[in-house]
Short mmCIF file of C-alpha atoms in Angstrom, two decimals:
data_model
loop_
_atom_site.label_atom_id
_atom_site.label_comp_id
_atom_site.label_asym_id
_atom_site.label_seq_id
_atom_site.Cartn_x
_atom_site.Cartn_y
_atom_site.Cartn_z
CA MET A 1 122.23 12.82 16.91
CA LYS A 2 119.11 13.58 18.85
CA GLU A 3 118.39 9.89 19.08
CA ARG A 4 121.42 8.98 20.27
CA ALA A 5 121.38 11.65 23.26
CA ILE A 6 118.19 10.21 24.23
CA GLN A 7 119.69 6.77 24.20
CA PHE A 8 122.51 7.72 26.35
CA LEU A 9 120.47 9.51 28.82
CA ARG A 10 117.93 6.66 28.83
CA ALA A 11 121.13 4.38 29.75
CA ALA A 12 122.84 6.54 32.44
CA PHE A 13 119.52 7.42 33.99
CA PRO A 14 119.66 4.41 36.82
CA PHE A 15 123.24 5.67 37.39
CA LEU A 16 122.16 9.32 37.77
CA ALA A 17 119.32 8.81 39.86
CA THR A 18 121.51 6.56 42.13
CA LEU A 19 123.94 9.52 42.69
CA PHE A 20 121.12 11.97 42.93
CA LEU A 21 119.47 10.02 45.68
CA TRP A 22 123.03 9.54 47.52
CA ARG A 23 123.93 13.33 47.49
CA MET A 24 120.45 14.27 48.57
CA PRO A 25 120.45 12.98 52.27
CA MET A 26 118.08 15.00 54.45
CA MET A 27 116.60 13.52 57.85
CA PRO A 28 114.03 12.10 58.32
CA TRP A 29 112.68 11.55 54.47
CA ASN A 30 116.53 10.46 53.13
CA PRO A 31 118.70 9.86 56.17
CA ALA A 32 122.40 9.28 54.87
CA GLY A 33 121.13 8.80 51.14
CA ILE A 34 119.94 5.38 52.12
CA LEU A 35 116.86 5.98 49.45
CA ALA A 36 119.76 5.00 46.99
CA ILE A 37 119.38 1.77 47.79
CA ILE A 38 116.45 1.33 45.49
CA PRO A 39 117.90 2.07 42.20
CA ILE A 40 120.74 -0.32 43.31
CA PHE A 41 118.71 -3.29 44.37
CA TYR A 42 116.55 -2.91 41.15
CA CYS A 43 119.32 -1.92 38.51
CA THR A 44 121.39 -5.03 39.69
CA PHE A 45 118.63 -7.99 40.63
CA ILE A 46 115.62 -7.09 38.98
CA ARG A 47 116.43 -5.30 35.78
CA PRO A 48 120.02 -5.90 35.33
CA VAL A 49 121.73 -2.94 33.98
CA PRO A 50 125.16 -3.77 31.99
CA TRP A 51 128.18 -2.41 34.55
CA PHE A 52 125.85 -1.57 37.32
CA ALA A 53 127.29 -4.00 39.79
CA PRO A 54 130.74 -2.41 40.59
CA PHE A 55 128.81 0.86 40.58
CA GLY A 56 126.46 -0.86 43.05
CA ILE A 57 129.66 -1.73 45.21
CA LEU A 58 130.91 1.24 45.16
CA MET A 59 127.68 3.23 45.92
CA CYS A 60 127.11 0.85 48.76
CA PHE A 61 130.41 1.59 50.37
CA LEU A 62 129.54 5.29 49.96
CA ILE A 63 126.08 4.97 51.88
CA ASP A 64 128.32 3.09 54.25
CA TYR A 65 130.28 6.15 54.26
CA ASN A 66 127.36 8.21 54.82
CA PHE A 67 125.70 5.87 57.51
CA ASP A 68 129.06 5.46 59.62
CA THR A 69 129.16 1.96 59.31
CA LEU A 70 131.75 0.09 58.29
CA CYS A 71 130.77 -1.75 55.03
CA TYR A 72 127.67 -2.90 56.38
CA TRP A 73 125.61 -2.23 53.15
CA THR A 74 128.48 -3.16 51.07
CA ALA A 75 128.98 -6.43 52.44
CA LEU A 76 124.90 -7.05 52.27
CA TYR A 77 125.16 -6.06 48.78
CA CYS A 78 127.86 -8.09 48.05
CA LEU A 79 125.96 -11.05 49.97
CA ALA A 80 122.91 -10.52 47.87
CA TYR A 81 124.93 -10.58 44.77
CA ALA A 82 126.44 -13.97 45.58
CA ALA A 83 123.27 -15.35 46.82
CA ASN A 84 121.46 -14.55 43.67
CA GLY A 85 124.47 -15.87 41.23
CA PHE A 86 124.75 -19.22 42.87
CA GLN A 87 120.43 -20.00 43.31
CA THR A 88 118.75 -21.64 40.53
CA ARG A 89 114.90 -21.63 41.87
CA VAL A 90 114.13 -18.11 42.39
CA ASP A 91 114.42 -16.04 39.15
CA LEU A 92 114.10 -12.21 40.27
CA THR A 93 114.01 -10.69 36.89
CA ARG A 94 110.63 -12.25 36.34
CA ALA A 95 109.26 -11.17 39.94
CA ALA A 96 105.67 -9.56 40.36
CA THR A 97 105.51 -6.31 41.19
CA ARG A 98 109.21 -5.29 39.93
CA GLY A 99 110.67 -7.50 42.98
CA ALA A 100 108.91 -5.65 45.63
CA GLY A 101 109.13 -8.62 48.09
CA ALA A 102 112.64 -9.48 47.39
CA PHE A 103 113.44 -5.86 48.28
CA ALA A 104 111.52 -5.95 51.56
CA ALA A 105 113.01 -8.94 52.26
CA PHE A 106 116.42 -7.60 51.83
CA PHE A 107 115.90 -4.05 53.01
CA GLY A 108 113.92 -5.31 56.06
CA THR A 109 116.53 -7.85 57.22
CA ALA A 110 119.34 -5.08 56.75
CA MET A 111 117.36 -2.78 58.89
CA LEU A 112 116.58 -5.16 61.35
CA ILE A 113 119.99 -6.20 62.00
CA LEU A 114 121.21 -2.47 62.36
CA GLY A 115 118.41 -1.88 64.57
CA LEU A 116 119.28 -4.73 66.85
CA MET A 117 123.06 -3.66 67.26
CA HIS A 118 121.94 -0.58 68.96
CA LEU A 119 118.92 -1.60 70.71
CA ASN A 120 117.04 1.20 72.28
CA LEU A 121 113.10 2.32 71.27
CA SER A 122 114.16 5.80 69.42
CA ASN A 123 116.30 3.69 67.37
CA MET A 124 113.86 1.04 66.64
CA LEU A 125 111.47 3.39 66.01
CA ARG A 126 113.78 5.20 63.44
CA MET A 127 114.62 2.03 61.76
CA ILE A 128 110.80 1.34 61.42
CA TRP A 129 110.21 4.45 60.04
CA ILE A 130 113.12 4.21 57.19
CA PHE A 131 111.81 0.74 56.22
CA ILE A 132 108.28 1.81 55.49
CA TRP A 133 109.43 4.98 53.83
CA THR A 134 111.57 3.34 51.78
CA THR A 135 109.66 0.05 50.90
CA ALA A 136 106.86 2.51 49.99
CA LEU A 137 109.11 4.60 47.48
CA TYR A 138 110.36 1.34 46.05
CA LEU A 139 107.52 0.98 43.50
CA PRO A 140 107.12 4.81 42.13
CA ALA A 141 110.71 4.79 42.13
CA THR A 142 111.49 1.34 40.13
CA GLY A 143 108.23 2.38 37.95
CA LEU A 144 110.24 5.90 37.04
CA ILE A 145 113.51 4.10 36.17
CA LYS A 146 111.39 1.20 33.91
CA ARG A 147 109.47 3.96 32.28
CA ILE A 148 112.26 5.94 31.43
CA GLY A 149 114.27 2.84 30.61
CA ASP A 150 112.20 1.37 28.16
CA ASP A 151 112.41 2.29 24.39
#
């Protein structure tokens, strides 16, 4: 019984971590729960978790709700998911450093587009801060998810 409970918690950890990060928005460390994009990206593209893609769409929609963007993160997630499904040259599940470069490219492009939509100095500095902070936390967060998920 104890083994089944531990196995269930290991399987549920990516979902719970995503919910926790989304529900803990605080400026400037986790604005609008944006850190939830880390487990969403990792558990969808790098270390695919069963049934995480529909959950990722829902969570991206909820991040959009917190961010006051109209389906921006949801559309980018669906676009990246479709591009990942159609490509045959790059295998993100075997990427070095748990796909940190792919995450930085995905998140950096998203933040650049978001920053250019309302171009001013304070907004650009905020976007740069969010990009640096989120990409710096990518490796520790994905390391934790990987460590807990391994048997």
